[in-house]
Coordinates of C-alpha atoms and ligand atoms in Angstrom, one line a residue:
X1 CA 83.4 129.5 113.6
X2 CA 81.3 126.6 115.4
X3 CA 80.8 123.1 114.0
X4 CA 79.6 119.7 115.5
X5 CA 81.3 116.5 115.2
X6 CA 80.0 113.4 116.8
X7 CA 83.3 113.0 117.2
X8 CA 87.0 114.9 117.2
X9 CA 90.4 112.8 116.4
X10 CA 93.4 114.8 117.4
X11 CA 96.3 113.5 115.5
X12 CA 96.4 111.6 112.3
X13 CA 99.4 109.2 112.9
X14 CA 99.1 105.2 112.9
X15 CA 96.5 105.7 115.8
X16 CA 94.3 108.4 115.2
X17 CA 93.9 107.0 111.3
X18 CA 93.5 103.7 112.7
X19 CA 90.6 105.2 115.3
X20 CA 89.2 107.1 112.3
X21 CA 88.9 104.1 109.7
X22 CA 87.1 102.0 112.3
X23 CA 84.2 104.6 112.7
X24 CA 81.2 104.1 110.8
X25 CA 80.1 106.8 108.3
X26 CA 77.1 107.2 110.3
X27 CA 79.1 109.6 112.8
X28 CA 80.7 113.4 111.3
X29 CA 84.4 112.6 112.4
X30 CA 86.9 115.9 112.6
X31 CA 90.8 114.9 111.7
X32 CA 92.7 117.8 113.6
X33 CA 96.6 117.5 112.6
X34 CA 99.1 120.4 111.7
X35 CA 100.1 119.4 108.8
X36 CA 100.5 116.4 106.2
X37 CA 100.5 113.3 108.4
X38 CA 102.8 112.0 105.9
X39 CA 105.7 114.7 107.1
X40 CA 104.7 115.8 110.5
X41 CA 104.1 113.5 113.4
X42 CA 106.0 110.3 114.4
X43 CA 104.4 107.4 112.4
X44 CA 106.0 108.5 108.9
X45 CA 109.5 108.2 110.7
X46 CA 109.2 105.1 111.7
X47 CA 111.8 102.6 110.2
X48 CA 112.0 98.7 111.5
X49 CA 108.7 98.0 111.2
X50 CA 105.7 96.2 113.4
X51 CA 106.0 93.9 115.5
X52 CA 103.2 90.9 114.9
X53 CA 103.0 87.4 115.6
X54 CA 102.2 85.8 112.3
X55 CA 105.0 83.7 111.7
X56 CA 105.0 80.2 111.9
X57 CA 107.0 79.1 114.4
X58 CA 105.5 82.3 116.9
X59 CA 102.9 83.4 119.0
X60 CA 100.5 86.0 121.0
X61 CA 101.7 83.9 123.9
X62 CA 105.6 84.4 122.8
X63 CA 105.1 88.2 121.7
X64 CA 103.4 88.6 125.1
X65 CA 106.3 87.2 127.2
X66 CA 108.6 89.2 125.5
X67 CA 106.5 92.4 125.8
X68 CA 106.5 91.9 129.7
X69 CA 110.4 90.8 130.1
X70 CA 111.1 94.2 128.1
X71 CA 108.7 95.8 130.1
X72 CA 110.4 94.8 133.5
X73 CA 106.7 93.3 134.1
X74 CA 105.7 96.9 135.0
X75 CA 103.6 96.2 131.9
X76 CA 99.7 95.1 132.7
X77 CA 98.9 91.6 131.4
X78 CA 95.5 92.1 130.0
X79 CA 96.7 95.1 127.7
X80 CA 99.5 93.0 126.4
X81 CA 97.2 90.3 125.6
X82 CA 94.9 92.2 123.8
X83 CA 97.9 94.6 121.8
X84 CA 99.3 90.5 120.8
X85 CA 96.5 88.6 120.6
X86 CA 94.5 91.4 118.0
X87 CA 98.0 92.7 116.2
X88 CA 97.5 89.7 114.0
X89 CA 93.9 90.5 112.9
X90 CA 94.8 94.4 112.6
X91 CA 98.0 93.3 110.5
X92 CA 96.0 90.9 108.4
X93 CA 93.9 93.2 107.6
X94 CA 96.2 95.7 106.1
X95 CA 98.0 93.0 104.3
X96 CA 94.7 92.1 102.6
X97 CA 94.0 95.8 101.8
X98 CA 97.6 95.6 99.9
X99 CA 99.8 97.3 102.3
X100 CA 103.6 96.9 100.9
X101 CA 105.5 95.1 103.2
X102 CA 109.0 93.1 102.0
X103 CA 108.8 89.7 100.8
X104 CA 110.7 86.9 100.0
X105 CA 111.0 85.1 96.5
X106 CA 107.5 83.0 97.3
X107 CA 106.1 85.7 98.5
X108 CA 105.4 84.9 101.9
X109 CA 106.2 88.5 104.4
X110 CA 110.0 88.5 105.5
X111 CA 110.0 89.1 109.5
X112 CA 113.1 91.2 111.1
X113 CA 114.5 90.1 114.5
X114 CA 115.2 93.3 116.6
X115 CA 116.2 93.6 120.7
X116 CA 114.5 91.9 123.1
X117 CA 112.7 89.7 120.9
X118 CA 112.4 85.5 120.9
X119 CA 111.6 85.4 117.5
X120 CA 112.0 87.6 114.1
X121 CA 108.7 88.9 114.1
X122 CA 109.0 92.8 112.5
X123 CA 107.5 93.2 109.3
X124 CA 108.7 95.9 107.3
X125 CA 109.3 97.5 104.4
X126 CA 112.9 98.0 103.7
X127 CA 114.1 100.8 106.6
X128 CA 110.7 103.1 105.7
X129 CA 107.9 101.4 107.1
X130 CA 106.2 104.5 108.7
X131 CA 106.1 105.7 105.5
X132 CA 104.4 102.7 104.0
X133 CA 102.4 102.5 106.7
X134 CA 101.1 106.0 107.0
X135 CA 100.9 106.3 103.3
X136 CA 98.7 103.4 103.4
X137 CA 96.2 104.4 105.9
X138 CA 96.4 108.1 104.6
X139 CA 94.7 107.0 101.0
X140 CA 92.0 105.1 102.7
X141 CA 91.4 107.8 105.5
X142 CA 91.0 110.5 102.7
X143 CA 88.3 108.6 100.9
X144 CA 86.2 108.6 104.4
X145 CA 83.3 110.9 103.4
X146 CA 82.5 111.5 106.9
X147 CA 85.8 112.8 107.4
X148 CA 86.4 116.4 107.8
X149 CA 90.0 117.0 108.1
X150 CA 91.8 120.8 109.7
X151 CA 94.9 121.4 109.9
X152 CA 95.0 122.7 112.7
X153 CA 96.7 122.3 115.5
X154 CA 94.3 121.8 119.0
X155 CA 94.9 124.3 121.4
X156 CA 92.5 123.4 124.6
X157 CA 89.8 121.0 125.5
X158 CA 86.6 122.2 126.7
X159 CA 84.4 120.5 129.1
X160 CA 81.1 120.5 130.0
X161 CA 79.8 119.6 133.7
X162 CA 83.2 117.7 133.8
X163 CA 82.2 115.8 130.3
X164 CA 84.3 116.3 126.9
X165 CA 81.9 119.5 125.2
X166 CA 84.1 121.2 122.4
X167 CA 87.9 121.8 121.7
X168 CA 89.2 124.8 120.9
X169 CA 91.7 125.2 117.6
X170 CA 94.7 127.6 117.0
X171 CA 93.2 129.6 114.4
X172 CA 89.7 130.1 117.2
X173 CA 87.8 127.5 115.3
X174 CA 85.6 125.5 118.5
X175 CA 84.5 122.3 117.6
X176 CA 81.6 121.2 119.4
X177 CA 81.7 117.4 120.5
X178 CA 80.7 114.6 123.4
X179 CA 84.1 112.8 122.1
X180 CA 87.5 113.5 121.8
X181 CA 90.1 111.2 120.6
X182 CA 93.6 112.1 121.4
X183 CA 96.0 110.3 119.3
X184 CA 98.7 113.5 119.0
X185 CA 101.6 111.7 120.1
X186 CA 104.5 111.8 122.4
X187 CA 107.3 114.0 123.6
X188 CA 110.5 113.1 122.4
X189 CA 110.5 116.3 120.3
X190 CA 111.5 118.5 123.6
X191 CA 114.6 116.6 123.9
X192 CA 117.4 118.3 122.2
X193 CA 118.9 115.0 121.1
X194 CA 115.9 112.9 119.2
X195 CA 114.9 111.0 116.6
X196 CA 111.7 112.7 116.0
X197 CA 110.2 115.6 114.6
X198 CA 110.6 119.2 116.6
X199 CA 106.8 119.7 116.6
X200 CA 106.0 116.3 118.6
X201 CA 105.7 118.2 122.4
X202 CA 103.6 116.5 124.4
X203 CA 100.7 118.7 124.0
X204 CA 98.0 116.2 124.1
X205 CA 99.4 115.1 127.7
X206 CA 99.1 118.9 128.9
X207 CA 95.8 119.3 127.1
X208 CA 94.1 116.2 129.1
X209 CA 95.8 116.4 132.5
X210 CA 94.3 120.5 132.1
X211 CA 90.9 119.0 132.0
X212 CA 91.9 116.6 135.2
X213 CA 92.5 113.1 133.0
X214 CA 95.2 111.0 134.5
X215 CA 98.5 110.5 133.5
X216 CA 101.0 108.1 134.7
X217 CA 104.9 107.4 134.0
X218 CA 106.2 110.0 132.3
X219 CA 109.7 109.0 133.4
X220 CA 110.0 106.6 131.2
X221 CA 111.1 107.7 128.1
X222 CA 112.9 105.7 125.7
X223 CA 116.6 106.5 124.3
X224 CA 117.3 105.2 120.7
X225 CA 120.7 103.8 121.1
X226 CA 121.7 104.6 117.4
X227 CA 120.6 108.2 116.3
X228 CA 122.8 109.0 113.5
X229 CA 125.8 111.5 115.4
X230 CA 125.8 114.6 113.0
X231 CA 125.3 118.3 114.3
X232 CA 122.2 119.2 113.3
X233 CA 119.0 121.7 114.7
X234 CA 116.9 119.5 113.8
X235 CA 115.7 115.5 114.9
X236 CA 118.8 113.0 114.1
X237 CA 118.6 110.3 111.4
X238 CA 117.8 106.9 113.4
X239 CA 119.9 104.3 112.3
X240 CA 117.3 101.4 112.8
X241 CA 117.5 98.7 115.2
X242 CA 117.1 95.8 112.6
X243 CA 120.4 96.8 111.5
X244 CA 121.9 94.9 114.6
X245 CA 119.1 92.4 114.4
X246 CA 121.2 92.4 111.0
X247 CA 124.6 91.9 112.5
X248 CA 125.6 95.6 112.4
X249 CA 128.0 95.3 115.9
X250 CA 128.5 98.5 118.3
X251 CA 132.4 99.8 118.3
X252 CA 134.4 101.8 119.5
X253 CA 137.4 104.0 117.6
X254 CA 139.8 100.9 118.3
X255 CA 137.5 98.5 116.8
X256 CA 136.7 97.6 120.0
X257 CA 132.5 95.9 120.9
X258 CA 131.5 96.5 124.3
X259 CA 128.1 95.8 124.6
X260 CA 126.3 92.9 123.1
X261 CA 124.1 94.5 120.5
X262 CA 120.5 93.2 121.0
X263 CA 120.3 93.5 124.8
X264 CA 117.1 95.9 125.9
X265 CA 117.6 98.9 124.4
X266 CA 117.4 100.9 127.3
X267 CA 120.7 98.7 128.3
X268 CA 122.7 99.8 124.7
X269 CA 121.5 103.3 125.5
X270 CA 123.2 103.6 128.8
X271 CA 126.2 101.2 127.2
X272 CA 126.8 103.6 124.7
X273 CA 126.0 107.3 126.7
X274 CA 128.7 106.1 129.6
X275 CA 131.3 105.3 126.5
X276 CA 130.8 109.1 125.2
X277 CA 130.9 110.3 128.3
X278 CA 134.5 108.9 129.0
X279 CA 135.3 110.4 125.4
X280 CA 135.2 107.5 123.4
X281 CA 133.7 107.7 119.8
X282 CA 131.0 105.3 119.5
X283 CA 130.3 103.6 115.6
X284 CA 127.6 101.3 114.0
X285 CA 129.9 98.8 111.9
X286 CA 127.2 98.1 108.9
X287 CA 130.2 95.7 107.6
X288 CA 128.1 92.8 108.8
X289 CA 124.7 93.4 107.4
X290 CA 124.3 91.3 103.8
X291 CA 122.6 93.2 101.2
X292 CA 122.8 96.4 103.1
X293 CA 121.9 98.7 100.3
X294 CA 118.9 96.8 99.3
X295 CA 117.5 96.4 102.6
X296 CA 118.6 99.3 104.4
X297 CA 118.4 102.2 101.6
X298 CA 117.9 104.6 104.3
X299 CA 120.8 103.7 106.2
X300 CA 123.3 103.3 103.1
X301 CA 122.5 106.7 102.2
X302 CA 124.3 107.8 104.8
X303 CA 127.7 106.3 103.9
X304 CA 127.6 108.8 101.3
X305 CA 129.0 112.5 101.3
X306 CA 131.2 113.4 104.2
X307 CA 130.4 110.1 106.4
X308 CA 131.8 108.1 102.9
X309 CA 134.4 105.3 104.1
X310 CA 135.4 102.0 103.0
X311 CA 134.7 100.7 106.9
X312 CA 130.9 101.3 106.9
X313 CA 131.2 103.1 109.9
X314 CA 128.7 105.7 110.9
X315 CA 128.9 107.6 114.3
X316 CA 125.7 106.7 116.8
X317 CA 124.3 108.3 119.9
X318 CA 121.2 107.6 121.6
X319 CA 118.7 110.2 121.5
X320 CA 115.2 110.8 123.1
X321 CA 113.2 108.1 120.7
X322 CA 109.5 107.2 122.2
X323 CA 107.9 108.7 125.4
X324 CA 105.7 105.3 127.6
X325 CA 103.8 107.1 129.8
X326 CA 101.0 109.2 129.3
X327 CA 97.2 110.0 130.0
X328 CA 96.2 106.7 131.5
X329 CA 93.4 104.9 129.8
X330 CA 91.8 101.5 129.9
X331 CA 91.5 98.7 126.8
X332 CA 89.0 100.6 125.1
X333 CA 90.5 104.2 124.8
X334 CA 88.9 105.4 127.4
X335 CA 90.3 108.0 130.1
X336 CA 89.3 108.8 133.4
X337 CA 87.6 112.0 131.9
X338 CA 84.0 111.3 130.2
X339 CA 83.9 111.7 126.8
X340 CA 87.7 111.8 126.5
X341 CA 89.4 108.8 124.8
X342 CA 93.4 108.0 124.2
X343 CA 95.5 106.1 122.2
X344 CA 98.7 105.5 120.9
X345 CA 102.1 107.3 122.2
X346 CA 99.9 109.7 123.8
X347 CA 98.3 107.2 126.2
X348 CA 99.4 104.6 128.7
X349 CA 97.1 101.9 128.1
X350 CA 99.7 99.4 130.4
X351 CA 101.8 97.3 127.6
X352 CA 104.9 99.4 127.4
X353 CA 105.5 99.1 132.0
X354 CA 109.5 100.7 132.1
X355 CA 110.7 99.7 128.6
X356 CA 108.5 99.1 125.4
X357 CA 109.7 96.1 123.3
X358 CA 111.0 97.4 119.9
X359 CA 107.9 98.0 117.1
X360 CA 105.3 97.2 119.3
X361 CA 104.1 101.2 118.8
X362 CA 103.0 101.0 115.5
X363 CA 101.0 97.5 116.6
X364 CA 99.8 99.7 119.3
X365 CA 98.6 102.3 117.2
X366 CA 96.6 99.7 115.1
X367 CA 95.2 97.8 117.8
X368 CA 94.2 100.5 120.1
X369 CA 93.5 103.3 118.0
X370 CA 91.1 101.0 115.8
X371 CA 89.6 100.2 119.7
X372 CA 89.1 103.2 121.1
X373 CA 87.5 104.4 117.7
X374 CA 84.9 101.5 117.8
X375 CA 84.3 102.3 121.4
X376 CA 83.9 106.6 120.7
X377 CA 81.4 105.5 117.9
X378 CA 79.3 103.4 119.6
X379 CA 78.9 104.8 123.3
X380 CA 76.1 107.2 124.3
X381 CA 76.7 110.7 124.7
X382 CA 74.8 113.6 126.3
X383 CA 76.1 116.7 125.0
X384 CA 75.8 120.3 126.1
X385 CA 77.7 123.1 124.4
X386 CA 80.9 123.8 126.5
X387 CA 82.1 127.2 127.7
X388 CA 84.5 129.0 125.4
X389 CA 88.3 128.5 126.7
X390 CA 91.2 130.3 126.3
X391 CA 94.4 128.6 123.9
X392 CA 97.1 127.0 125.8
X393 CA 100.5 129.1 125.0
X394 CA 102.8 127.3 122.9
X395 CA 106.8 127.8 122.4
X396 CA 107.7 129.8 119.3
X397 CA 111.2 127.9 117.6
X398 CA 114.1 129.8 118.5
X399 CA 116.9 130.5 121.3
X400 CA 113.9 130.1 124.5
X401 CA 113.3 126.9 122.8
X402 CA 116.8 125.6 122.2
X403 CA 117.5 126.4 126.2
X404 CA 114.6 124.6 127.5
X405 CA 115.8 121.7 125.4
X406 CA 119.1 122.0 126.5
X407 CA 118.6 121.7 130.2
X408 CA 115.6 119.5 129.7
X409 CA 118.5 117.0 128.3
X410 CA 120.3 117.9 130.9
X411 CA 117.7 116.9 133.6
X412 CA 115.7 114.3 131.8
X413 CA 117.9 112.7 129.5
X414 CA 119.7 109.0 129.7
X415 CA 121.1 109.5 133.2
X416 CA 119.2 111.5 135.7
X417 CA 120.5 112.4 139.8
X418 CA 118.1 114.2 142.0
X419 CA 119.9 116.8 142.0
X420 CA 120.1 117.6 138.0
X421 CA 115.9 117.2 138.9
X422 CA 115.6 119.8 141.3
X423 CA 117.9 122.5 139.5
X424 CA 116.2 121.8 136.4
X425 CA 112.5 122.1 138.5
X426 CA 114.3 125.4 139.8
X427 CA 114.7 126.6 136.7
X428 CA 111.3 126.6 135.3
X429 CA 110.0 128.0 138.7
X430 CA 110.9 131.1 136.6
X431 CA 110.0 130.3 133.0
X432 CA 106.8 131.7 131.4
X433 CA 103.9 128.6 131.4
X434 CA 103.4 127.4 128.6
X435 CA 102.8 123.6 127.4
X436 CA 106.4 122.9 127.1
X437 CA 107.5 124.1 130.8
X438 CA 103.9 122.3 132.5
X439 CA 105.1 119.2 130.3
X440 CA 108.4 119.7 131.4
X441 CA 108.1 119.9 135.3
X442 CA 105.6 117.1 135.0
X443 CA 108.1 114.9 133.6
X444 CA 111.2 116.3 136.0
X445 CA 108.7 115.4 139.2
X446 CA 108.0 112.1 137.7
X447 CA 111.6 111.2 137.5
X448 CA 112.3 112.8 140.9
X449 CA 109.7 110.9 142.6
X450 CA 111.1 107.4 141.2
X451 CA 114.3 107.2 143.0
X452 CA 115.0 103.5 141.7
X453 CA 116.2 103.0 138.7
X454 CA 114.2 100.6 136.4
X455 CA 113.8 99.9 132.5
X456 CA 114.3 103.2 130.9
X457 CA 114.1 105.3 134.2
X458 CA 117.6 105.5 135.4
X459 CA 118.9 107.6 137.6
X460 CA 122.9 107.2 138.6
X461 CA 122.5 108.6 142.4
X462 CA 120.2 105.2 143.2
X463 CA 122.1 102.5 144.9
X464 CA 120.9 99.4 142.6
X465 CA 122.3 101.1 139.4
X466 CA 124.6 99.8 137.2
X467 CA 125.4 100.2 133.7
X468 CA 125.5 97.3 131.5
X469 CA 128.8 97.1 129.5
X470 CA 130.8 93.6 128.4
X471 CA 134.0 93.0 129.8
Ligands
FUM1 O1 115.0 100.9 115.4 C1 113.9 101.1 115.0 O2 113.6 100.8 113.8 C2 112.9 101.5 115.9 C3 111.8 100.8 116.2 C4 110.9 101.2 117.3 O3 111.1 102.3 117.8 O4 110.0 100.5 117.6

């Protein structure tokens, strides 16, 4: 089968929804997603919330600053500005169109205060606002009538005379198109510790740097400090981050804190992996946290069954959480390839630099999905069919999988050394190709070629590094 679209959205998270609902219904739009966006994907996971400045004693100007001292001012200042100074009018506007979010008795929107931030600026609803949000967005994207959605999964992109002509879908489908929206996500899901879901792989990296687009620090990839410590195949419950911004405190089996709670994440990750790795047992005391049950229904839910205890103690690691870098692309969406736009985890627009500032990705999902949308509908296209392509090769689940996870951990994970890189590069020297091991070697190089340690790029065999633990 061969259709047209004016234009093709891959991925139907915060971003590629948000790209979708600010098209016209002038333009045929494709939705490609494998699945439900409301249980596949990252969005729906999400749990503290979006960061905006609406309150009234903040700012763009303060969200900003905070976004570039998270960042290690490795973040670019005009994409922060923009992701600050529009998250209000993207948030406003959802608001306006009823989405949930908590409030108080007046009903004015109850803000969270998470790491790194000057002010309590995460709206939220309770500890499931990807949920809300994605629901939201979902309802309104469904009613689109010039909205075709597959689901599908996209398998290669097609060019023609080095422009975006088609893209190729797993079940042979070619979509014919001058514009492609990638919005399909990160790859936290090829760690074998993470808080998100198995099928998120990086495959919309892969599929753009195959057609030559640019992609940039893919080093950085941030460790939740509190995934939920249980032995499962599967991603690991996150324990949200506005349960410190609660009061929830970091200890160890003695009772003992060692690190102070709200420091960069990146920080608690490394605070908490070096604890483990002397064999200490790290907890999240929820003891602290007033109304936990109400607020936090996610989290209490936990405290039942065989983590039940009078303490509130539940058992954390960090695990592989959000993934900064990605196919490089500039305010609008655009990449370096024509025709090809990016946004969202997939892309590296500039505001994350070496450490992304908690729940700025589901404001970066609003604001630069909705851009690069606006900017796919409007710009003039030439199109010629493109040739047919062959499907990228994809892992199957099983023991293959598990390994590559395994030492991918091993190599990528919270604390890196050269030489962990280079064994792990060995390794794959002998692995089928497939979009997993081309991910995975791009990452591994990445890493090898920083040598300095910086934000959430750490590697222990640098001379400036040091992990950050009280006392
Ligand atoms: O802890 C959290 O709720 C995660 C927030 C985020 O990743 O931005």
């Amino acid at each position: 089968m061969r259709e047209f679209f004016d234009v093709v959205i891959i991925g139907a998270g915060v971003a590629g929804l948000s790209a979708l609902l600010a098209i016209d219904d002038s333009q045929r739009v494709a939705v490609i997603n494998p699945g439900s966006p409301l249980d596949t994907g990252s969005t729906w996971r999400a749990q503290g919330g979006v960061a905006v400045a609406l309150g009234n004693d903040d700012s763009p100007e303060l969200h900003a600053a905070d976004t570039m001292v998270a960042s290690r001012h490795l973040a670019e200042p005009r994409a922060v500005q923009t992701l600050t100074q529009e998250g209000p009018d993207r948030v406003t506007e959802l608001l306006d169109r009823g989405l949930d979010v908590d409030r108080d008795a007046d009903g004015e929107t109850l803000f969270g205060l998470e790491a790194a931030h000057c002010r309590a600026r995460v709206i939220h609803q309770k500890d499931h606002t990807g949920k809300a949000l994605i629901g939201h967005l979902w309802e309104r994207a469904k009613a689109c009538r010039y909205a075709s959605f597959f689901s599908q999964r996209a398998t290669r992109l097609l060019l023609h005379n080095s422009a975006i002509g088609g893209v190729l879908l797993a079940d042979g489908t070619l979509l014919d198109t001058p514009r492609v929206i990638l919005a399909s996500g990160g790859f936290a899901g090829l760690f074998e510790a993470s808080t998100t879901g198995r099928e998120v792989r990086g495959e919309g990296i892969v599929l753009a740097a195959d057609v030559g687009a640019r992609v940039r620090d893919l080093e950085f990839v941030q460790f939740h400090p509190t995934a939920l410590d249980i032995a499962t195949d599967g991603p690991l419950p996150l324990l949200t981050e506005a349960l410190r911004g609660g009061g929830a405190k970091l200890r160890l089996e003695s009772g003992e804190r060692f690190v102070e709670e709200l420091r960069p994440r990146d920080e608690v990750a490394r605070a908490i992996a070096s604890m483990r790795q002397k064999g200490h047992t790290v907890y999240l005391d929820l003891k602290p946290v007033e109304r936990l049950a109400e607020r936090f229904p996610g989290a209490y839910a936990h405290l039942t069954g065989s983590l039940r205890g009078k303490e509130l103690l539940l058992p954390v690691r960090p695990a592989a959480h959000y993934t900064i870098g990605g196919v490089v692309t500039g305010l609008d969406g655009q990449t370096t390839v024509s025709g090809l736009y990016a946004a969202g985890e997939v892309a590296s627009v500039g505001i994350h630099g070496a450490n992304r500032l908690a729940s700025n990705s589901l404001l970066e999902g609003l604001v630069f999905g909705h851009r690069a949308g606006r900017h796919a509908a409007t710009s003039l296209r030439v199109w010629a069919p493109a040739p047919e392509g062959r499907p990228m090769v994809r892992m199957d689940e099983g023991p293959e999988l598990a390994l590559f996870r395994r030492l991918f951990e091993e190599a990528t994970g919270v604390v890196r050394t050269s030489t962990g890189l280079a064994r792990f590069l060995d390794w794959l020297n002998d692995q089928p190709v497939s979009v997993e091991t081309i991910l995975g070697r791009m990452v591994a190089e990445s890493a090898l070629a920083r040598s300095e340690s910086v934000g959430a790029h750490f590697r222990s065999d640098s001379s400036s590094s040091k992990i950050h633990v009280a006392g």
